[in-house]
PDB file of N, CA and C in Angstrom:
ATOM      1  N   MET A 986      -8.540 -10.690   0.994  1.00 53.00           N
ATOM      2  CA  MET A 986      -7.694 -11.873   0.942  1.00 53.00           C
ATOM      3  C   MET A 986      -7.333 -12.252   2.379  1.00 53.00           C
ATOM      4  N   SER A 987      -7.543 -13.493   2.716  1.00 65.00           N
ATOM      5  CA  SER A 987      -7.215 -13.913   4.068  1.00 65.00           C
ATOM      6  C   SER A 987      -5.726 -14.187   4.166  1.00 65.00           C
ATOM      7  N   ARG A 988      -5.213 -14.032   5.357  1.00 74.00           N
ATOM      8  CA  ARG A 988      -3.786 -14.264   5.582  1.00 74.00           C
ATOM      9  C   ARG A 988      -3.409 -15.705   5.238  1.00 74.00           C
ATOM     10  N   ASP A 989      -4.326 -16.657   5.474  1.00 79.00           N
ATOM     11  CA  ASP A 989      -4.049 -18.063   5.171  1.00 79.00           C
ATOM     12  C   ASP A 989      -3.737 -18.273   3.696  1.00 79.00           C
ATOM     13  N   LYS A 990      -4.414 -17.550   2.821  1.00 85.00           N
ATOM     14  CA  LYS A 990      -4.167 -17.687   1.383  1.00 85.00           C
ATOM     15  C   LYS A 990      -2.853 -17.045   0.976  1.00 85.00           C
ATOM     16  N   LEU A 991      -2.424 -16.035   1.701  1.00 87.00           N
ATOM     17  CA  LEU A 991      -1.236 -15.269   1.352  1.00 87.00           C
ATOM     18  C   LEU A 991       0.028 -15.832   1.982  1.00 87.00           C
ATOM     19  N   GLN A 992      -0.083 -16.296   3.205  1.00 91.00           N
ATOM     20  CA  GLN A 992       1.107 -16.659   3.969  1.00 91.00           C
ATOM     21  C   GLN A 992       1.737 -17.957   3.488  1.00 91.00           C
ATOM     22  N   ASP A 993       3.008 -17.862   3.177  1.00 94.00           N
ATOM     23  CA  ASP A 993       3.829 -19.033   2.890  1.00 94.00           C
ATOM     24  C   ASP A 993       5.291 -18.621   3.076  1.00 94.00           C
ATOM     25  N   PRO A 994       6.211 -19.573   3.069  1.00 96.00           N
ATOM     26  CA  PRO A 994       7.613 -19.228   3.346  1.00 96.00           C
ATOM     27  C   PRO A 994       8.210 -18.186   2.393  1.00 96.00           C
ATOM     28  N   MET A 995       7.841 -18.214   1.122  1.00 96.00           N
ATOM     29  CA  MET A 995       8.392 -17.226   0.181  1.00 96.00           C
ATOM     30  C   MET A 995       7.873 -15.827   0.475  1.00 96.00           C
ATOM     31  N   VAL A 996       6.596 -15.717   0.824  1.00 96.00           N
ATOM     32  CA  VAL A 996       6.042 -14.406   1.166  1.00 96.00           C
ATOM     33  C   VAL A 996       6.654 -13.913   2.473  1.00 96.00           C
ATOM     34  N   ASP A 997       6.836 -14.818   3.434  1.00 96.00           N
ATOM     35  CA  ASP A 997       7.505 -14.444   4.687  1.00 96.00           C
ATOM     36  C   ASP A 997       8.897 -13.878   4.394  1.00 96.00           C
ATOM     37  N   GLU A 998       9.632 -14.525   3.501  1.00 97.00           N
ATOM     38  CA  GLU A 998      10.974 -14.061   3.140  1.00 97.00           C
ATOM     39  C   GLU A 998      10.922 -12.688   2.467  1.00 97.00           C
ATOM     40  N   LEU A 999       9.954 -12.493   1.594  1.00 97.00           N
ATOM     41  CA  LEU A 999       9.785 -11.186   0.954  1.00 97.00           C
ATOM     42  C   LEU A 999       9.533 -10.111   2.003  1.00 97.00           C
ATOM     43  N   PHE A1000       8.627 -10.361   2.919  1.00 97.00           N
ATOM     44  CA  PHE A1000       8.303  -9.363   3.939  1.00 97.00           C
ATOM     45  C   PHE A1000       9.489  -9.111   4.870  1.00 97.00           C
ATOM     46  N   ARG A1001      10.254 -10.150   5.189  1.00 98.00           N
ATOM     47  CA  ARG A1001      11.467  -9.942   5.998  1.00 98.00           C
ATOM     48  C   ARG A1001      12.462  -9.073   5.230  1.00 98.00           C
ATOM     49  N   ALA A1002      12.564  -9.284   3.928  1.00 98.00           N
ATOM     50  CA  ALA A1002      13.461  -8.467   3.108  1.00 98.00           C
ATOM     51  C   ALA A1002      13.026  -7.005   3.135  1.00 98.00           C
ATOM     52  N   ILE A1003      11.735  -6.762   3.006  1.00 98.00           N
ATOM     53  CA  ILE A1003      11.222  -5.385   3.041  1.00 98.00           C
ATOM     54  C   ILE A1003      11.489  -4.748   4.403  1.00 98.00           C
ATOM     55  N   LEU A1004      11.269  -5.512   5.465  1.00 98.00           N
ATOM     56  CA  LEU A1004      11.527  -4.991   6.808  1.00 98.00           C
ATOM     57  C   LEU A1004      13.009  -4.688   7.040  1.00 98.00           C
ATOM     58  N   ALA A1005      13.895  -5.335   6.286  1.00 98.00           N
ATOM     59  CA  ALA A1005      15.332  -5.118   6.435  1.00 98.00           C
ATOM     60  C   ALA A1005      15.826  -3.858   5.734  1.00 98.00           C
ATOM     61  N   LEU A1006      15.012  -3.264   4.876  1.00 98.00           N
ATOM     62  CA  LEU A1006      15.410  -2.037   4.183  1.00 98.00           C
ATOM     63  C   LEU A1006      15.567  -0.915   5.214  1.00 98.00           C
ATOM     64  N   GLU A1007      16.638  -0.137   5.068  1.00 98.00           N
ATOM     65  CA  GLU A1007      16.968   0.845   6.102  1.00 98.00           C
ATOM     66  C   GLU A1007      16.642   2.282   5.745  1.00 98.00           C
ATOM     67  N   ASN A1008      16.435   2.583   4.463  1.00 98.00           N
ATOM     68  CA  ASN A1008      16.141   3.975   4.106  1.00 98.00           C
ATOM     69  C   ASN A1008      15.442   4.021   2.751  1.00 98.00           C
ATOM     70  N   LEU A1009      15.030   5.214   2.370  1.00 97.00           N
ATOM     71  CA  LEU A1009      14.279   5.409   1.136  1.00 97.00           C
ATOM     72  C   LEU A1009      15.079   4.976  -0.092  1.00 97.00           C
ATOM     73  N   ASP A1010      16.378   5.282  -0.115  1.00 98.00           N
ATOM     74  CA  ASP A1010      17.203   4.886  -1.249  1.00 98.00           C
ATOM     75  C   ASP A1010      17.233   3.361  -1.403  1.00 98.00           C
ATOM     76  N   GLU A1011      17.367   2.635  -0.296  1.00 98.00           N
ATOM     77  CA  GLU A1011      17.350   1.171  -0.363  1.00 98.00           C
ATOM     78  C   GLU A1011      16.001   0.659  -0.863  1.00 98.00           C
ATOM     79  N   CYS A1012      14.926   1.322  -0.458  1.00 98.00           N
ATOM     80  CA  CYS A1012      13.594   0.943  -0.947  1.00 98.00           C
ATOM     81  C   CYS A1012      13.506   1.116  -2.456  1.00 98.00           C
ATOM     82  N   TYR A1013      13.958   2.255  -2.943  1.00 98.00           N
ATOM     83  CA  TYR A1013      13.945   2.473  -4.392  1.00 98.00           C
ATOM     84  C   TYR A1013      14.756   1.402  -5.102  1.00 98.00           C
ATOM     85  N   ARG A1014      15.931   1.100  -4.611  1.00 98.00           N
ATOM     86  CA  ARG A1014      16.802   0.115  -5.257  1.00 98.00           C
ATOM     87  C   ARG A1014      16.166  -1.271  -5.268  1.00 98.00           C
ATOM     88  N   PHE A1015      15.627  -1.692  -4.131  1.00 98.00           N
ATOM     89  CA  PHE A1015      15.039  -3.026  -4.030  1.00 98.00           C
ATOM     90  C   PHE A1015      13.787  -3.151  -4.889  1.00 98.00           C
ATOM     91  N   PHE A1016      12.871  -2.187  -4.743  1.00 98.00           N
ATOM     92  CA  PHE A1016      11.615  -2.280  -5.487  1.00 98.00           C
ATOM     93  C   PHE A1016      11.814  -2.096  -6.987  1.00 98.00           C
ATOM     94  N   GLU A1017      12.816  -1.323  -7.379  1.00 98.00           N
ATOM     95  CA  GLU A1017      13.116  -1.172  -8.811  1.00 98.00           C
ATOM     96  C   GLU A1017      13.542  -2.511  -9.416  1.00 98.00           C
ATOM     97  N   ASP A1018      14.255  -3.316  -8.640  1.00 98.00           N
ATOM     98  CA  ASP A1018      14.652  -4.647  -9.107  1.00 98.00           C
ATOM     99  C   ASP A1018      13.509  -5.652  -9.004  1.00 98.00           C
ATOM    100  N   LEU A1019      12.661  -5.495  -8.005  1.00 98.00           N
ATOM    101  CA  LEU A1019      11.621  -6.476  -7.714  1.00 98.00           C
ATOM    102  C   LEU A1019      10.374  -6.312  -8.582  1.00 98.00           C
ATOM    103  N   CYS A1020       9.956  -5.084  -8.827  1.00 98.00           N
ATOM    104  CA  CYS A1020       8.670  -4.794  -9.472  1.00 98.00           C
ATOM    105  C   CYS A1020       8.875  -3.979 -10.741  1.00 98.00           C
ATOM    106  N   THR A1021       7.851  -4.011 -11.578  1.00 98.00           N
ATOM    107  CA  THR A1021       7.851  -3.099 -12.717  1.00 98.00           C
ATOM    108  C   THR A1021       7.493  -1.697 -12.225  1.00 98.00           C
ATOM    109  N   THR A1022       7.802  -0.716 -13.029  1.00 98.00           N
ATOM    110  CA  THR A1022       7.426   0.656 -12.687  1.00 98.00           C
ATOM    111  C   THR A1022       5.918   0.756 -12.504  1.00 98.00           C
ATOM    112  N   ALA A1023       5.159   0.096 -13.371  1.00 98.00           N
ATOM    113  CA  ALA A1023       3.694   0.133 -13.278  1.00 98.00           C
ATOM    114  C   ALA A1023       3.200  -0.472 -11.965  1.00 98.00           C
ATOM    115  N   GLU A1024       3.821  -1.551 -11.511  1.00 98.00           N
ATOM    116  CA  GLU A1024       3.402  -2.177 -10.245  1.00 98.00           C
ATOM    117  C   GLU A1024       3.666  -1.251  -9.062  1.00 98.00           C
ATOM    118  N   ILE A1025       4.821  -0.618  -9.055  1.00 98.00           N
ATOM    119  CA  ILE A1025       5.150   0.314  -7.972  1.00 98.00           C
ATOM    120  C   ILE A1025       4.194   1.500  -7.990  1.00 98.00           C
ATOM    121  N   LYS A1026       3.955   2.059  -9.172  1.00 98.00           N
ATOM    122  CA  LYS A1026       3.041   3.204  -9.289  1.00 98.00           C
ATOM    123  C   LYS A1026       1.625   2.820  -8.860  1.00 98.00           C
ATOM    124  N   ALA A1027       1.187   1.597  -9.183  1.00 98.00           N
ATOM    125  CA  ALA A1027      -0.153   1.150  -8.792  1.00 98.00           C
ATOM    126  C   ALA A1027      -0.271   1.046  -7.272  1.00 98.00           C
ATOM    127  N   MET A1028       0.759   0.530  -6.610  1.00 98.00           N
ATOM    128  CA  MET A1028       0.726   0.449  -5.144  1.00 98.00           C
ATOM    129  C   MET A1028       0.730   1.835  -4.523  1.00 98.00           C
ATOM    130  N   ALA A1029       1.553   2.725  -5.070  1.00 98.00           N
ATOM    131  CA  ALA A1029       1.610   4.101  -4.561  1.00 98.00           C
ATOM    132  C   ALA A1029       0.264   4.798  -4.763  1.00 98.00           C
ATOM    133  N   GLN A1030      -0.363   4.544  -5.911  1.00 98.00           N
ATOM    134  CA  GLN A1030      -1.667   5.138  -6.200  1.00 98.00           C
ATOM    135  C   GLN A1030      -2.710   4.661  -5.189  1.00 98.00           C
ATOM    136  N   ARG A1031      -2.724   3.362  -4.878  1.00 98.00           N
ATOM    137  CA  ARG A1031      -3.695   2.824  -3.917  1.00 98.00           C
ATOM    138  C   ARG A1031      -3.505   3.443  -2.542  1.00 98.00           C
ATOM    139  N   LEU A1032      -2.260   3.637  -2.127  1.00 98.00           N
ATOM    140  CA  LEU A1032      -2.009   4.263  -0.834  1.00 98.00           C
ATOM    141  C   LEU A1032      -2.507   5.708  -0.831  1.00 98.00           C
ATOM    142  N   ALA A1033      -2.270   6.433  -1.918  1.00 98.00           N
ATOM    143  CA  ALA A1033      -2.756   7.807  -2.029  1.00 98.00           C
ATOM    144  C   ALA A1033      -4.282   7.842  -1.999  1.00 98.00           C
ATOM    145  N   VAL A1034      -4.916   6.903  -2.698  1.00 98.00           N
ATOM    146  CA  VAL A1034      -6.387   6.817  -2.691  1.00 98.00           C
ATOM    147  C   VAL A1034      -6.887   6.584  -1.273  1.00 98.00           C
ATOM    148  N   ALA A1035      -6.253   5.684  -0.551  1.00 98.00           N
ATOM    149  CA  ALA A1035      -6.668   5.398   0.828  1.00 98.00           C
ATOM    150  C   ALA A1035      -6.558   6.651   1.697  1.00 98.00           C
ATOM    151  N   ARG A1036      -5.490   7.399   1.524  1.00 98.00           N
ATOM    152  CA  ARG A1036      -5.317   8.636   2.309  1.00 98.00           C
ATOM    153  C   ARG A1036      -6.448   9.626   1.989  1.00 98.00           C
ATOM    154  N   TYR A1037      -6.729   9.807   0.702  1.00 98.00           N
ATOM    155  CA  TYR A1037      -7.812  10.720   0.312  1.00 98.00           C
ATOM    156  C   TYR A1037      -9.166  10.254   0.852  1.00 98.00           C
ATOM    157  N   LEU A1038      -9.425   8.954   0.778  1.00 98.00           N
ATOM    158  CA  LEU A1038     -10.704   8.432   1.288  1.00 98.00           C
ATOM    159  C   LEU A1038     -10.841   8.702   2.780  1.00 98.00           C
ATOM    160  N   ARG A1039      -9.768   8.519   3.523  1.00 97.00           N
ATOM    161  CA  ARG A1039      -9.827   8.794   4.974  1.00 97.00           C
ATOM    162  C   ARG A1039     -10.086  10.268   5.256  1.00 97.00           C
ATOM    163  N   GLN A1040      -9.690  11.127   4.325  1.00 97.00           N
ATOM    164  CA  GLN A1040      -9.914  12.565   4.483  1.00 97.00           C
ATOM    165  C   GLN A1040     -11.305  12.982   4.014  1.00 97.00           C
ATOM    166  N   GLY A1041     -12.084  12.032   3.475  1.00 97.00           N
ATOM    167  CA  GLY A1041     -13.431  12.326   3.027  1.00 97.00           C
ATOM    168  C   GLY A1041     -13.520  12.965   1.657  1.00 97.00           C
ATOM    169  N   VAL A1042     -12.466  12.848   0.871  1.00 98.00           N
ATOM    170  CA  VAL A1042     -12.443  13.432  -0.475  1.00 98.00           C
ATOM    171  C   VAL A1042     -13.371  12.626  -1.385  1.00 98.00           C
ATOM    172  N   THR A1043     -14.043  13.296  -2.299  1.00 98.00           N
ATOM    173  CA  THR A1043     -14.983  12.626  -3.204  1.00 98.00           C
ATOM    174  C   THR A1043     -14.250  11.764  -4.229  1.00 98.00           C
ATOM    175  N   TYR A1044     -14.977  10.780  -4.761  1.00 98.00           N
ATOM    176  CA  TYR A1044     -14.410   9.902  -5.785  1.00 98.00           C
ATOM    177  C   TYR A1044     -13.901  10.703  -6.971  1.00 98.00           C
ATOM    178  N   SER A1045     -14.669  11.672  -7.420  1.00 98.00           N
ATOM    179  CA  SER A1045     -14.251  12.433  -8.603  1.00 98.00           C
ATOM    180  C   SER A1045     -12.979  13.229  -8.333  1.00 98.00           C
ATOM    181  N   ALA A1046     -12.855  13.788  -7.164  1.00 98.00           N
ATOM    182  CA  ALA A1046     -11.640  14.529  -6.812  1.00 98.00           C
ATOM    183  C   ALA A1046     -10.448  13.588  -6.664  1.00 98.00           C
ATOM    184  N   ILE A1047     -10.678  12.401  -6.092  1.00 98.00           N
ATOM    185  CA  ILE A1047      -9.603  11.408  -5.959  1.00 98.00           C
ATOM    186  C   ILE A1047      -9.151  10.951  -7.344  1.00 98.00           C
ATOM    187  N   ALA A1048     -10.103  10.674  -8.217  1.00 98.00           N
ATOM    188  CA  ALA A1048      -9.770  10.252  -9.582  1.00 98.00           C
ATOM    189  C   ALA A1048      -8.948  11.330 -10.287  1.00 98.00           C
ATOM    190  N   ALA A1049      -9.347  12.585 -10.125  1.00 98.00           N
ATOM    191  CA  ALA A1049      -8.621  13.686 -10.764  1.00 98.00           C
ATOM    192  C   ALA A1049      -7.210  13.834 -10.195  1.00 98.00           C
ATOM    193  N   ALA A1050      -7.068  13.670  -8.900  1.00 98.00           N
ATOM    194  CA  ALA A1050      -5.768  13.868  -8.253  1.00 98.00           C
ATOM    195  C   ALA A1050      -4.801  12.708  -8.481  1.00 98.00           C
ATOM    196  N   THR A1051      -5.336  11.491  -8.582  1.00 98.00           N
ATOM    197  CA  THR A1051      -4.470  10.310  -8.636  1.00 98.00           C
ATOM    198  C   THR A1051      -4.473   9.588  -9.976  1.00 98.00           C
ATOM    199  N   GLY A1052      -5.492   9.819 -10.779  1.00 98.00           N
ATOM    200  CA  GLY A1052      -5.644   9.072 -12.017  1.00 98.00           C
ATOM    201  C   GLY A1052      -6.254   7.700 -11.820  1.00 98.00           C
ATOM    202  N   ALA A1053      -6.680   7.388 -10.598  1.00 98.00           N
ATOM    203  CA  ALA A1053      -7.277   6.084 -10.293  1.00 98.00           C
ATOM    204  C   ALA A1053      -8.685   6.009 -10.871  1.00 98.00           C
ATOM    205  N   SER A1054      -9.049   4.815 -11.311  1.00 98.00           N
ATOM    206  CA  SER A1054     -10.412   4.609 -11.792  1.00 98.00           C
ATOM    207  C   SER A1054     -11.359   4.514 -10.606  1.00 98.00           C
ATOM    208  N   THR A1055     -12.643   4.693 -10.866  1.00 97.00           N
ATOM    209  CA  THR A1055     -13.615   4.550  -9.778  1.00 97.00           C
ATOM    210  C   THR A1055     -13.635   3.113  -9.256  1.00 97.00           C
ATOM    211  N   ALA A1056     -13.323   2.138 -10.108  1.00 97.00           N
ATOM    212  CA  ALA A1056     -13.248   0.741  -9.653  1.00 97.00           C
ATOM    213  C   ALA A1056     -12.111   0.571  -8.646  1.00 97.00           C
ATOM    214  N   THR A1057     -10.967   1.177  -8.925  1.00 98.00           N
ATOM    215  CA  THR A1057      -9.833   1.106  -7.989  1.00 98.00           C
ATOM    216  C   THR A1057     -10.177   1.817  -6.696  1.00 98.00           C
ATOM    217  N   ILE A1058     -10.800   2.979  -6.795  1.00 98.00           N
ATOM    218  CA  ILE A1058     -11.179   3.730  -5.594  1.00 98.00           C
ATOM    219  C   ILE A1058     -12.153   2.912  -4.748  1.00 98.00           C
ATOM    220  N   SER A1059     -13.130   2.287  -5.394  1.00 98.00           N
ATOM    221  CA  SER A1059     -14.096   1.448  -4.675  1.00 98.00           C
ATOM    222  C   SER A1059     -13.417   0.266  -4.001  1.00 98.00           C
ATOM    223  N   ARG A1060     -12.490  -0.366  -4.698  1.00 97.00           N
ATOM    224  CA  ARG A1060     -11.758  -1.513  -4.138  1.00 97.00           C
ATOM    225  C   ARG A1060     -10.950  -1.094  -2.924  1.00 97.00           C
ATOM    226  N   VAL A1061     -10.258   0.045  -3.013  1.00 98.00           N
ATOM    227  CA  VAL A1061      -9.481   0.541  -1.879  1.00 98.00           C
ATOM    228  C   VAL A1061     -10.410   0.860  -0.715  1.00 98.00           C
ATOM    229  N   LYS A1062     -11.550   1.474  -1.013  1.00 98.00           N
ATOM    230  CA  LYS A1062     -12.494   1.812   0.054  1.00 98.00           C
ATOM    231  C   LYS A1062     -12.987   0.555   0.767  1.00 98.00           C
ATOM    232  N   ARG A1063     -13.257  -0.494   0.005  1.00 97.00           N
ATOM    233  CA  ARG A1063     -13.720  -1.747   0.600  1.00 97.00           C
ATOM    234  C   ARG A1063     -12.665  -2.304   1.557  1.00 97.00           C
ATOM    235  N   PHE A1064     -11.405  -2.309   1.128  1.00 96.00           N
ATOM    236  CA  PHE A1064     -10.347  -2.818   1.998  1.00 96.00           C
ATOM    237  C   PHE A1064     -10.055  -1.865   3.149  1.00 96.00           C
ATOM    238  N   LEU A1065     -10.208  -0.579   2.916  1.00 96.00           N
ATOM    239  CA  LEU A1065     -10.011   0.396   3.981  1.00 96.00           C
ATOM    240  C   LEU A1065     -11.030   0.175   5.096  1.00 96.00           C
ATOM    241  N   ASN A1066     -12.253  -0.148   4.705  1.00 94.00           N
ATOM    242  CA  ASN A1066     -13.324  -0.326   5.691  1.00 94.00           C
ATOM    243  C   ASN A1066     -13.468  -1.752   6.208  1.00 94.00           C
ATOM    244  N   TYR A1067     -13.203  -2.737   5.367  1.00 95.00           N
ATOM    245  CA  TYR A1067     -13.501  -4.123   5.734  1.00 95.00           C
ATOM    246  C   TYR A1067     -12.327  -5.078   5.570  1.00 95.00           C
ATOM    247  N   GLY A1068     -11.150  -4.563   5.292  1.00 93.00           N
ATOM    248  CA  GLY A1068      -9.985  -5.414   5.058  1.00 93.00           C
ATOM    249  C   GLY A1068      -9.258  -5.763   6.348  1.00 93.00           C
ATOM    250  N   ALA A1069      -7.981  -6.016   6.233  1.00 93.00           N
ATOM    251  CA  ALA A1069      -7.149  -6.439   7.365  1.00 93.00           C
ATOM    252  C   ALA A1069      -6.653  -5.258   8.190  1.00 93.00           C
ATOM    253  N   ASP A1070      -7.105  -4.052   7.884  1.00 95.00           N
ATOM    254  CA  ASP A1070      -6.760  -2.811   8.584  1.00 95.00           C
ATOM    255  C   ASP A1070      -5.329  -2.351   8.306  1.00 95.00           C
ATOM    256  N   GLY A1071      -4.733  -2.873   7.243  1.00 96.00           N
ATOM    257  CA  GLY A1071      -3.371  -2.491   6.896  1.00 96.00           C
ATOM    258  C   GLY A1071      -3.243  -1.043   6.456  1.00 96.00           C
ATOM    259  N   TYR A1072      -4.216  -0.579   5.659  1.00 97.00           N
ATOM    260  CA  TYR A1072      -4.168   0.828   5.241  1.00 97.00           C
ATOM    261  C   TYR A1072      -4.205   1.747   6.456  1.00 97.00           C
ATOM    262  N   ASN A1073      -5.148   1.521   7.356  1.00 96.00           N
ATOM    263  CA  ASN A1073      -5.254   2.378   8.541  1.00 96.00           C
ATOM    264  C   ASN A1073      -4.003   2.297   9.404  1.00 96.00           C
ATOM    265  N   LEU A1074      -3.454   1.110   9.560  1.00 97.00           N
ATOM    266  CA  LEU A1074      -2.242   0.925  10.358  1.00 97.00           C
ATOM    267  C   LEU A1074      -1.113   1.796   9.829  1.00 97.00           C
ATOM    268  N   ILE A1075      -0.839   1.695   8.532  1.00 97.00           N
ATOM    269  CA  ILE A1075       0.304   2.424   7.987  1.00 97.00           C
ATOM    270  C   ILE A1075       0.021   3.915   7.850  1.00 97.00           C
ATOM    271  N   LEU A1076      -1.207   4.289   7.502  1.00 97.00           N
ATOM    272  CA  LEU A1076      -1.520   5.718   7.389  1.00 97.00           C
ATOM    273  C   LEU A1076      -1.456   6.394   8.751  1.00 97.00           C
ATOM    274  N   ASP A1077      -1.904   5.717   9.797  1.00 96.00           N
ATOM    275  CA  ASP A1077      -1.783   6.280  11.152  1.00 96.00           C
ATOM    276  C   ASP A1077      -0.315   6.501  11.507  1.00 96.00           C
ATOM    277  N   ARG A1078       0.519   5.540  11.176  1.00 96.00           N
ATOM    278  CA  ARG A1078       1.956   5.681  11.476  1.00 96.00           C
ATOM    279  C   ARG A1078       2.588   6.797  10.663  1.00 96.00           C
ATOM    280  N   LEU A1079       2.228   6.896   9.384  1.00 95.00           N
ATOM    281  CA  LEU A1079       2.760   7.971   8.554  1.00 95.00           C
ATOM    282  C   LEU A1079       2.302   9.327   9.056  1.00 95.00           C
ATOM    283  N   ASP A1080       1.039   9.423   9.493  1.00 93.00           N
ATOM    284  CA  ASP A1080       0.521  10.690  10.012  1.00 93.00           C
ATOM    285  C   ASP A1080       1.269  11.126  11.266  1.00 93.00           C
ATOM    286  N   LYS A1081       1.658  10.172  12.107  1.00 93.00           N
ATOM    287  CA  LYS A1081       2.386  10.494  13.337  1.00 93.00           C
ATOM    288  C   LYS A1081       3.779  11.026  13.024  1.00 93.00           C
ATOM    289  N   LYS A1082       4.383  10.543  11.927  1.00 85.00           N
ATOM    290  CA  LYS A1082       5.725  10.987  11.546  1.00 85.00           C
ATOM    291  C   LYS A1082       5.721  12.378  10.932  1.00 85.00           C
ATOM    292  N   GLU A1083       4.573  12.776  10.365  1.00 76.00           N
ATOM    293  CA  GLU A1083       4.508  14.077   9.662  1.00 76.00           C
ATOM    294  C   GLU A1083       4.295  15.202  10.587  1.00 76.00           C
TER     295      GLU A1083
END
């Protein structure tokens, strides 16, 4: 998805709201109001899949560990390799904190 298709004032406001969150508890509170449990779990699953893919874990092992379908794993891999580099950006930052 290109940024041009995504970017608009409402999305900018959403992202500013997310950037304003100060801790994990605030994230839970905001996202619990904003998204369904399934939507939050799906985003968390995609991030976990991206981490496993960067570690070279096989599709079958990723599916077993995360419950993700091979279609989801393939989609994450495509964006990990050819997307906007968001997965790599955030995973690199998370790795530095650990």
